[in-house]
Short mmCIF file of N, CA and C in Angstrom, two decimals:
data_model
loop_
_atom_site.label_atom_id
_atom_site.label_comp_id
_atom_site.label_asym_id
_atom_site.label_seq_id
_atom_site.Cartn_x
_atom_site.Cartn_y
_atom_site.Cartn_z
N MET A 1 21.75 7.64 2.70
CA MET A 1 20.19 7.29 1.60
C MET A 1 21.01 6.91 0.92
N SER A 2 20.16 5.36 0.31
CA SER A 2 20.97 4.55 -1.40
C SER A 2 20.72 5.08 -2.43
N SER A 3 21.81 4.47 -3.03
CA SER A 3 21.40 5.60 -4.34
C SER A 3 20.00 5.12 -5.37
N SER A 4 18.93 4.16 -4.97
CA SER A 4 17.75 3.99 -5.66
C SER A 4 16.97 4.69 -4.75
N THR A 5 17.28 5.33 -3.36
CA THR A 5 16.14 5.91 -3.10
C THR A 5 16.21 7.35 -3.35
N ARG A 6 17.80 8.09 -3.69
CA ARG A 6 18.33 8.62 -4.95
C ARG A 6 17.03 9.16 -6.23
N THR A 7 17.97 7.66 -6.30
CA THR A 7 17.13 7.82 -7.65
C THR A 7 15.23 8.08 -8.47
N ARG A 8 15.01 7.42 -7.47
CA ARG A 8 13.50 7.49 -7.35
C ARG A 8 12.86 8.85 -7.12
N ALA A 9 13.67 9.95 -5.96
CA ALA A 9 14.02 11.49 -5.82
C ALA A 9 13.76 12.25 -6.88
N LYS A 10 14.75 11.78 -7.43
CA LYS A 10 15.18 12.47 -8.57
C LYS A 10 14.10 12.72 -9.65
N ALA A 11 13.88 11.74 -9.97
CA ALA A 11 12.96 10.83 -11.20
C ALA A 11 12.38 11.82 -11.34
N ALA A 12 11.13 11.04 -12.56
CA ALA A 12 9.67 12.38 -12.79
C ALA A 12 9.13 11.05 -12.56
N LEU A 13 7.84 11.15 -12.67
CA LEU A 13 6.61 10.02 -12.03
C LEU A 13 5.83 10.12 -12.95
N ALA A 14 5.47 8.78 -12.93
CA ALA A 14 4.64 8.99 -14.81
C ALA A 14 3.46 8.54 -13.84
N HIS A 15 3.37 7.71 -12.98
CA HIS A 15 1.22 7.66 -11.95
C HIS A 15 2.49 7.62 -10.37
N SER A 16 1.61 7.92 -9.75
CA SER A 16 1.85 8.39 -8.23
C SER A 16 0.87 8.25 -7.47
N GLU A 17 0.22 6.93 -6.32
CA GLU A 17 -1.10 7.65 -5.22
C GLU A 17 -0.87 6.55 -4.46
N ARG A 18 -0.79 7.55 -3.10
CA ARG A 18 -1.10 6.89 -1.85
C ARG A 18 -1.90 5.97 -1.27
N LEU A 19 -1.84 4.52 -1.10
CA LEU A 19 -2.94 3.64 -0.17
C LEU A 19 -3.18 4.32 1.25
N TYR A 20 -3.78 5.74 1.48
CA TYR A 20 -4.27 6.46 2.54
C TYR A 20 -5.87 5.72 3.18
N LEU A 21 -5.69 4.92 4.40
CA LEU A 21 -6.77 4.90 4.90
C LEU A 21 -8.41 5.83 4.48
N SER A 22 -9.15 6.24 3.49
CA SER A 22 -10.15 6.32 3.89
C SER A 22 -10.74 6.74 5.14
N TRP A 23 -11.98 8.00 4.89
CA TRP A 23 -12.59 8.62 6.06
C TRP A 23 -13.62 7.25 7.06
N TRP A 24 -14.08 6.77 6.39
CA TRP A 24 -15.07 5.59 6.96
C TRP A 24 -14.75 4.51 7.79
N GLY A 25 -12.64 4.87 7.75
CA GLY A 25 -11.90 3.40 8.25
C GLY A 25 -11.42 4.30 9.33
N TRP A 26 -11.83 5.33 10.34
CA TRP A 26 -11.75 6.43 10.88
C TRP A 26 -12.35 6.54 12.29
N PRO A 27 -13.86 6.25 11.72
CA PRO A 27 -14.47 6.79 13.38
C PRO A 27 -14.12 5.02 14.45
N LEU A 28 -14.54 4.42 13.73
CA LEU A 28 -13.98 2.77 15.08
C LEU A 28 -13.35 2.75 15.58
N PRO A 29 -12.02 3.09 14.91
CA PRO A 29 -10.87 3.07 15.45
C PRO A 29 -10.34 4.71 17.26
N LEU A 30 -10.75 4.95 16.15
CA LEU A 30 -11.21 6.85 17.33
C LEU A 30 -12.00 6.22 18.25
N LEU A 31 -13.12 5.58 18.40
CA LEU A 31 -14.49 6.10 19.27
C LEU A 31 -13.54 4.55 19.85
N GLY A 32 -13.15 2.72 19.32
CA GLY A 32 -13.06 1.99 19.86
C GLY A 32 -11.35 3.14 21.28
N GLY A 33 -10.26 3.62 20.70
CA GLY A 33 -9.43 4.19 21.54
C GLY A 33 -9.99 5.52 22.65
N ALA A 34 -10.84 5.39 22.46
CA ALA A 34 -12.07 6.27 23.91
C ALA A 34 -12.98 6.41 24.58
N LEU A 35 -13.02 4.24 24.19
CA LEU A 35 -13.88 3.28 24.76
C LEU A 35 -13.09 3.17 25.54
N LEU A 36 -11.40 2.99 25.14
CA LEU A 36 -10.53 2.15 26.42
C LEU A 36 -10.49 3.47 27.18
N ALA A 37 -9.21 4.76 26.69
CA ALA A 37 -8.95 5.31 27.67
C ALA A 37 -10.36 5.90 28.54
N ALA A 38 -11.86 6.04 28.76
CA ALA A 38 -12.32 5.64 29.35
C ALA A 38 -12.95 4.80 30.76
N GLU A 39 -12.24 3.63 30.22
CA GLU A 39 -12.71 2.64 31.09
C GLU A 39 -11.42 2.64 32.08
N ILE A 40 -9.89 3.88 31.46
CA ILE A 40 -9.00 3.88 32.59
C ILE A 40 -9.47 4.61 33.74
N HIS A 41 -10.23 5.27 32.88
CA HIS A 41 -9.89 6.45 33.71
C HIS A 41 -11.46 6.61 34.80
N MET A 42 -12.13 5.20 34.81
CA MET A 42 -12.51 5.98 35.12
C MET A 42 -13.00 5.45 37.13
N GLY A 43 -13.24 6.76 37.37
CA GLY A 43 -13.19 6.21 39.15
C GLY A 43 -12.32 7.23 39.96
N TYR A 44 -10.50 7.50 38.30
CA TYR A 44 -9.96 8.73 38.68
C TYR A 44 -10.76 9.86 38.95
N PRO A 45 -9.61 10.64 39.92
CA PRO A 45 -9.80 12.29 40.25
C PRO A 45 -8.49 12.95 39.41
N GLY A 46 -8.23 13.99 38.87
CA GLY A 46 -7.67 14.52 38.38
C GLY A 46 -6.62 14.48 37.19
N VAL A 47 -5.33 14.47 36.93
CA VAL A 47 -4.32 13.38 35.97
C VAL A 47 -4.40 12.13 34.63
N ARG A 48 -4.31 11.53 36.32
CA ARG A 48 -5.79 10.46 35.59
C ARG A 48 -6.55 10.55 35.06
N ALA A 49 -7.96 10.89 35.44
CA ALA A 49 -9.03 11.57 34.84
C ALA A 49 -8.74 11.34 33.12
N TRP A 50 -7.81 12.79 32.23
CA TRP A 50 -7.53 13.10 31.28
C TRP A 50 -6.34 12.22 30.96
N LEU A 51 -5.54 12.14 32.01
CA LEU A 51 -4.49 11.34 30.74
C LEU A 51 -4.49 10.16 30.30
N PRO A 52 -5.29 9.24 30.30
CA PRO A 52 -6.15 7.86 28.89
C PRO A 52 -6.27 8.82 27.45
N TYR A 53 -7.28 9.41 27.64
CA TYR A 53 -7.29 9.85 26.19
C TYR A 53 -5.74 11.03 25.68
N VAL A 54 -5.53 11.62 26.90
CA VAL A 54 -3.62 12.44 25.79
C VAL A 54 -2.68 11.48 25.29
N ILE A 55 -3.12 10.55 25.89
CA ILE A 55 -2.18 9.27 25.17
C ILE A 55 -2.61 8.57 24.38
N LEU A 56 -4.59 8.08 24.47
CA LEU A 56 -4.93 6.84 23.50
C LEU A 56 -5.02 7.31 21.94
N LEU A 57 -5.48 8.25 22.14
CA LEU A 57 -6.62 9.09 21.14
C LEU A 57 -4.90 9.49 19.27
N PRO A 58 -4.24 10.04 20.38
CA PRO A 58 -2.83 10.26 18.92
C PRO A 58 -2.66 8.97 18.87
N VAL A 59 -2.08 7.54 19.51
CA VAL A 59 -1.28 6.44 19.26
C VAL A 59 -2.46 6.57 18.86
N VAL A 60 -4.04 6.53 18.43
CA VAL A 60 -4.65 5.51 17.92
C VAL A 60 -3.95 6.31 16.10
N VAL A 61 -3.89 7.84 16.07
CA VAL A 61 -3.79 8.47 15.16
C VAL A 61 -2.82 8.08 14.10
N VAL A 62 -1.74 8.18 15.25
CA VAL A 62 -0.55 7.88 14.24
C VAL A 62 -0.49 6.76 13.44
N LEU A 63 -1.49 5.30 14.27
CA LEU A 63 -1.24 4.50 14.39
C LEU A 63 -2.25 4.20 12.39
N LEU A 64 -3.57 4.85 12.65
CA LEU A 64 -4.17 5.06 11.43
C LEU A 64 -3.30 5.98 10.36
N LEU A 65 -2.41 6.51 10.66
CA LEU A 65 -1.93 6.83 9.85
C LEU A 65 -0.70 6.12 8.63
N GLY A 66 -0.19 5.47 9.92
CA GLY A 66 0.76 4.74 9.61
C GLY A 66 0.25 3.85 8.70
N MET A 67 -0.94 3.26 8.57
CA MET A 67 -1.57 2.54 7.92
C MET A 67 -2.00 3.28 6.21
N GLY A 68 -1.55 3.74 6.16
CA GLY A 68 -1.78 5.01 4.87
C GLY A 68 -0.50 4.57 4.04
N ARG A 69 0.35 4.57 4.59
CA ARG A 69 1.68 5.02 3.89
C ARG A 69 2.64 4.33 3.08
N LEU A 70 1.78 3.82 2.43
CA LEU A 70 2.27 3.39 1.52
C LEU A 70 2.31 3.62 0.83
N THR A 71 2.76 3.90 -1.01
CA THR A 71 2.45 4.43 -2.16
C THR A 71 2.42 3.47 -3.53
N VAL A 72 2.37 3.63 -4.45
CA VAL A 72 2.72 2.90 -5.51
C VAL A 72 2.94 3.71 -6.28
N SER A 73 4.40 3.94 -6.92
CA SER A 73 4.07 4.88 -8.88
C SER A 73 5.02 4.38 -8.81
N VAL A 74 5.15 4.92 -10.61
CA VAL A 74 6.46 4.68 -11.72
C VAL A 74 7.28 5.77 -11.86
N THR A 75 8.57 4.98 -11.98
CA THR A 75 9.65 6.32 -12.13
C THR A 75 9.83 6.96 -14.29
N LYS A 76 9.57 7.58 -14.34
CA LYS A 76 9.85 7.87 -15.65
C LYS A 76 11.74 8.24 -16.15
N GLY A 77 12.07 8.25 -16.92
CA GLY A 77 13.54 8.20 -17.10
C GLY A 77 14.26 7.46 -17.88
N SER A 78 15.61 7.01 -17.75
CA SER A 78 16.33 5.97 -18.37
C SER A 78 16.27 4.72 -18.15
N GLU A 79 16.31 4.62 -16.38
CA GLU A 79 15.67 3.12 -16.20
C GLU A 79 14.53 4.00 -15.43
N PRO A 80 13.30 3.21 -16.36
CA PRO A 80 11.99 3.66 -15.54
C PRO A 80 11.43 1.84 -13.72
N GLU A 81 11.24 2.38 -13.12
CA GLU A 81 10.59 1.24 -12.25
C GLU A 81 9.63 1.82 -11.85
N LEU A 82 8.91 0.75 -11.59
CA LEU A 82 7.81 0.54 -10.21
C LEU A 82 8.42 0.20 -8.71
N TRP A 83 7.46 1.58 -7.82
CA TRP A 83 7.95 1.45 -6.94
C TRP A 83 6.36 1.37 -6.67
N VAL A 84 6.49 0.00 -4.75
CA VAL A 84 5.60 -0.54 -4.19
C VAL A 84 6.24 -0.06 -2.51
N GLY A 85 5.95 1.43 -1.95
CA GLY A 85 6.23 1.05 -0.77
C GLY A 85 8.17 2.11 -0.77
N ASP A 86 9.04 0.85 -0.58
CA ASP A 86 10.69 0.68 -0.04
C ASP A 86 10.92 -0.39 -1.76
N ALA A 87 10.35 -0.42 -1.98
CA ALA A 87 10.51 -2.36 -3.05
C ALA A 87 10.49 -1.66 -3.99
N HIS A 88 11.80 -2.33 -5.54
CA HIS A 88 11.29 -1.42 -6.52
C HIS A 88 11.38 -2.53 -7.45
N LEU A 89 10.16 -2.17 -8.95
CA LEU A 89 11.30 -3.18 -9.66
C LEU A 89 11.36 -2.28 -11.09
N PRO A 90 13.03 -2.59 -11.48
CA PRO A 90 12.98 -2.00 -13.04
C PRO A 90 11.80 -2.54 -14.20
N LEU A 91 11.03 -1.78 -14.87
CA LEU A 91 10.22 -1.94 -16.16
C LEU A 91 10.40 -2.60 -17.01
N ARG A 92 12.01 -3.35 -17.43
CA ARG A 92 12.34 -3.52 -18.48
C ARG A 92 12.38 -5.64 -17.90
N PHE A 93 11.59 -5.92 -16.54
CA PHE A 93 11.23 -7.10 -15.94
C PHE A 93 9.98 -7.49 -15.36
N ALA A 94 8.98 -6.22 -15.66
CA ALA A 94 7.59 -6.53 -16.18
C ALA A 94 7.62 -6.96 -17.69
N GLY A 95 6.62 -8.09 -17.23
CA GLY A 95 5.58 -8.85 -18.00
C GLY A 95 4.22 -8.84 -18.53
N GLU A 96 3.62 -9.55 -18.35
CA GLU A 96 2.42 -9.53 -18.38
C GLU A 96 1.90 -8.71 -16.76
N VAL A 97 0.63 -7.91 -17.17
CA VAL A 97 0.00 -7.10 -16.03
C VAL A 97 -1.64 -7.71 -16.91
N GLU A 98 -2.13 -8.28 -15.09
CA GLU A 98 -3.97 -8.27 -14.91
C GLU A 98 -4.27 -7.15 -14.02
N VAL A 99 -5.94 -6.93 -14.56
CA VAL A 99 -5.85 -6.34 -13.36
C VAL A 99 -7.34 -7.04 -13.09
N ILE A 100 -7.23 -6.86 -11.16
CA ILE A 100 -8.05 -7.93 -10.49
C ILE A 100 -8.76 -6.73 -10.04
N GLY A 101 -10.05 -7.60 -10.68
CA GLY A 101 -11.21 -6.38 -9.38
C GLY A 101 -11.82 -6.96 -8.17
N LYS A 102 -12.71 -6.29 -8.33
CA LYS A 102 -13.33 -6.45 -6.71
C LYS A 102 -14.25 -8.32 -6.29
N ALA A 103 -14.47 -8.72 -7.44
CA ALA A 103 -15.41 -10.42 -7.94
C ALA A 103 -14.18 -10.78 -7.39
N ALA A 104 -13.10 -10.70 -8.21
CA ALA A 104 -11.66 -11.97 -8.37
C ALA A 104 -10.67 -11.47 -6.93
N LYS A 105 -10.68 -10.40 -6.62
CA LYS A 105 -9.32 -10.16 -5.29
C LYS A 105 -9.19 -11.39 -4.22
N ARG A 106 -9.95 -11.85 -3.98
CA ARG A 106 -10.78 -12.44 -2.87
C ARG A 106 -10.16 -14.23 -3.93
N LYS A 107 -10.40 -13.93 -4.76
CA LYS A 107 -9.27 -15.67 -5.51
C LYS A 107 -8.42 -15.45 -5.36
N ALA A 108 -7.82 -14.32 -5.41
CA ALA A 108 -6.38 -13.97 -6.70
C ALA A 108 -5.06 -13.95 -4.83
N LEU A 109 -5.93 -13.37 -3.52
CA LEU A 109 -5.60 -13.53 -2.26
C LEU A 109 -5.81 -14.83 -1.30
N GLY A 110 -6.33 -16.31 -1.89
CA GLY A 110 -6.15 -16.97 -1.64
C GLY A 110 -6.09 -18.70 -2.49
N PRO A 111 -6.54 -19.29 -2.80
CA PRO A 111 -6.67 -20.17 -3.46
C PRO A 111 -5.32 -19.72 -4.84
N GLU A 112 -5.31 -18.45 -5.50
CA GLU A 112 -4.02 -18.41 -6.32
C GLU A 112 -3.05 -17.54 -6.58
N LEU A 113 -2.98 -17.80 -5.33
CA LEU A 113 -1.66 -17.11 -4.16
C LEU A 113 -1.14 -17.76 -4.25
N ASP A 114 0.74 -17.68 -5.26
CA ASP A 114 2.11 -18.20 -4.98
C ASP A 114 2.36 -17.65 -2.97
N PRO A 115 2.71 -18.72 -2.83
CA PRO A 115 3.76 -17.90 -2.15
C PRO A 115 5.27 -17.50 -1.85
N ALA A 116 5.58 -17.25 -2.80
CA ALA A 116 6.90 -16.99 -2.93
C ALA A 116 6.04 -15.21 -3.82
N ALA A 117 4.95 -14.82 -4.00
CA ALA A 117 5.26 -13.40 -4.34
C ALA A 117 4.71 -13.00 -4.11
N PHE A 118 4.85 -11.50 -3.86
CA PHE A 118 5.44 -10.47 -3.42
C PHE A 118 3.87 -9.78 -3.63
N VAL A 119 3.38 -9.70 -1.79
CA VAL A 119 2.34 -9.36 -2.17
C VAL A 119 2.30 -7.48 -1.13
N ALA A 120 1.94 -6.45 -1.80
CA ALA A 120 0.97 -5.52 -0.68
C ALA A 120 -0.14 -5.38 -1.60
N HIS A 121 -0.84 -5.79 0.08
CA HIS A 121 -2.70 -5.33 -0.12
C HIS A 121 -2.85 -5.14 0.91
N ARG A 122 -3.35 -3.98 0.46
CA ARG A 122 -4.68 -2.51 1.88
C ARG A 122 -6.28 -3.26 1.78
N GLY A 123 -6.14 -3.64 2.58
CA GLY A 123 -8.27 -3.86 2.89
C GLY A 123 -8.99 -3.50 2.27
N TRP A 124 -8.68 -1.57 2.59
CA TRP A 124 -9.24 -1.56 2.28
C TRP A 124 -9.71 -0.35 0.61
N VAL A 125 -8.68 -1.23 -0.06
CA VAL A 125 -8.72 -1.05 -1.99
C VAL A 125 -9.21 -1.48 -2.10
N PRO A 126 -10.56 -1.62 -3.12
CA PRO A 126 -11.15 -3.19 -3.81
C PRO A 126 -10.27 -3.60 -4.93
N THR A 127 -9.15 -2.99 -5.91
CA THR A 127 -9.23 -3.50 -7.27
C THR A 127 -7.60 -3.84 -6.42
N MET A 128 -6.71 -4.75 -7.69
CA MET A 128 -5.48 -4.73 -7.00
C MET A 128 -5.07 -5.01 -8.72
N VAL A 129 -4.11 -5.36 -9.32
CA VAL A 129 -2.68 -5.68 -10.51
C VAL A 129 -1.83 -6.56 -10.13
N ARG A 130 -1.73 -7.66 -10.35
CA ARG A 130 -0.76 -8.29 -10.79
C ARG A 130 0.09 -8.17 -11.62
N ILE A 131 1.66 -8.10 -11.86
CA ILE A 131 2.46 -8.06 -12.34
C ILE A 131 3.30 -9.09 -12.57
N HIS A 132 3.44 -10.25 -13.83
CA HIS A 132 4.37 -11.49 -13.53
C HIS A 132 5.89 -10.54 -14.52
N LEU A 133 7.24 -11.33 -13.44
CA LEU A 133 7.77 -10.51 -14.14
C LEU A 133 8.51 -11.90 -15.00
N THR A 134 10.13 -11.20 -15.43
CA THR A 134 10.19 -11.47 -16.83
C THR A 134 11.75 -11.96 -16.49
N ASP A 135 12.32 -11.98 -14.90
CA ASP A 135 14.32 -12.41 -14.76
C ASP A 135 14.33 -13.54 -14.62
N PRO A 136 14.26 -13.96 -14.94
CA PRO A 136 14.73 -15.25 -14.70
C PRO A 136 16.11 -15.77 -13.17
N GLU A 137 16.12 -14.54 -13.10
CA GLU A 137 17.36 -14.81 -11.51
C GLU A 137 16.47 -14.55 -10.19
N ASP A 138 14.82 -14.44 -10.22
CA ASP A 138 14.68 -13.65 -9.55
C ASP A 138 12.73 -14.61 -8.85
N PRO A 139 12.81 -15.65 -8.00
CA PRO A 139 12.44 -16.11 -7.65
C PRO A 139 11.08 -15.40 -7.46
N THR A 140 11.07 -14.43 -7.52
CA THR A 140 9.67 -14.62 -7.18
C THR A 140 8.80 -14.40 -8.64
N PRO A 141 7.35 -14.81 -8.38
CA PRO A 141 7.05 -15.23 -9.83
C PRO A 141 5.98 -14.58 -10.50
N TYR A 142 4.78 -13.51 -9.45
CA TYR A 142 4.66 -11.82 -9.85
C TYR A 142 4.53 -11.17 -8.46
N TRP A 143 4.02 -10.42 -9.12
CA TRP A 143 3.75 -9.32 -7.78
C TRP A 143 2.91 -8.64 -7.81
N LEU A 144 1.24 -8.83 -6.77
CA LEU A 144 -0.25 -8.37 -6.96
C LEU A 144 0.14 -7.12 -6.20
N ILE A 145 -0.39 -6.46 -6.44
CA ILE A 145 -0.13 -5.15 -5.12
C ILE A 145 -1.43 -3.95 -5.55
N SER A 146 -2.07 -3.66 -4.28
CA SER A 146 -3.86 -3.15 -4.15
C SER A 146 -3.15 -1.60 -5.05
N THR A 147 -4.16 -1.29 -5.67
CA THR A 147 -4.08 0.04 -6.20
C THR A 147 -5.33 0.68 -6.71
N ARG A 148 -5.59 1.90 -6.52
CA ARG A 148 -7.26 2.09 -6.66
C ARG A 148 -7.56 3.01 -8.16
N HIS A 149 -6.85 2.82 -9.04
CA HIS A 149 -6.36 2.82 -10.01
C HIS A 149 -5.58 2.20 -11.34
N PRO A 150 -6.28 1.01 -11.73
CA PRO A 150 -4.98 -0.18 -12.00
C PRO A 150 -6.07 0.31 -13.45
N GLU A 151 -6.50 0.50 -13.94
CA GLU A 151 -7.06 0.50 -14.95
C GLU A 151 -5.45 1.22 -16.14
N ARG A 152 -5.36 2.29 -15.06
CA ARG A 152 -3.97 3.53 -15.32
C ARG A 152 -2.63 3.02 -14.93
N LEU A 153 -2.36 2.25 -14.40
CA LEU A 153 -1.20 1.46 -13.77
C LEU A 153 -0.84 0.66 -14.83
N ALA A 154 -1.88 -0.39 -14.55
CA ALA A 154 -1.99 -1.40 -15.55
C ALA A 154 -1.27 -1.12 -17.07
N GLU A 155 -2.09 0.52 -17.14
CA GLU A 155 -2.11 0.47 -19.26
C GLU A 155 0.17 1.00 -19.15
N LEU A 156 0.14 2.08 -18.54
CA LEU A 156 1.35 2.09 -18.15
C LEU A 156 2.28 1.61 -18.55
N LEU A 157 1.81 0.61 -17.40
CA LEU A 157 2.86 -0.49 -17.20
C LEU A 157 3.07 -1.96 -18.69
N ARG A 158 2.18 -2.22 -19.34
CA ARG A 158 1.92 -2.12 -20.68
C ARG A 158 2.95 -1.65 -21.43
N GLY A 159 2.17 0.04 -21.45
CA GLY A 159 2.66 0.17 -22.27
C GLY A 159 4.29 0.84 -22.33
N HIS A 160 4.69 0.64 -21.35
CA HIS A 160 6.73 0.40 -21.54
C HIS A 160 6.82 -0.82 -22.04
N ARG A 161 6.08 -2.22 -21.60
CA ARG A 161 6.73 -3.55 -21.89
C ARG A 161 6.47 -3.46 -23.44
N GLU A 162 6.23 -3.21 -24.05
CA GLU A 162 5.49 -3.02 -25.75
C GLU A 162 6.17 -2.42 -26.06
N ALA A 163 7.10 -1.03 -25.40
CA ALA A 163 7.56 0.21 -26.28
C ALA A 163 8.80 -0.18 -25.54
N GLY A 164 9.18 -0.88 -25.16
CA GLY A 164 10.90 -1.68 -24.66
C GLY A 164 11.11 -2.75 -25.10
#
């Protein structure tokens, strides 16, 4: 376990959310897994009839759970940080913060997107936050991250910038 991971585990959280897949994203992949299992077992008696269901449906569930592993959190303490998955940004390098709504999301991920930007996008989360970086040694111009609570996260990051 690295020292930064230990720091995150011990630090108090000012904001934390997990970008899990909503319930309405589950039925279609599960149906697809069941249909694939039915296609495989057609006409086979015995073990080969139920084995595809036992294998494929849990694989689909594991894949869907894995899609929702991304967490967005802000730690408090002597060195506050923004964590997105395993990536972290000390808040002293966070500059201007923009909230990107549903209507502007497509443009932010398309023509406005800088190829050097850090992007953590989840298609089922409708809103995003863009955090411009002030670190002169970092080639990344900004972070673009999905969040279900963009105003709360932006206000927290702006508050830290004004306090610091």
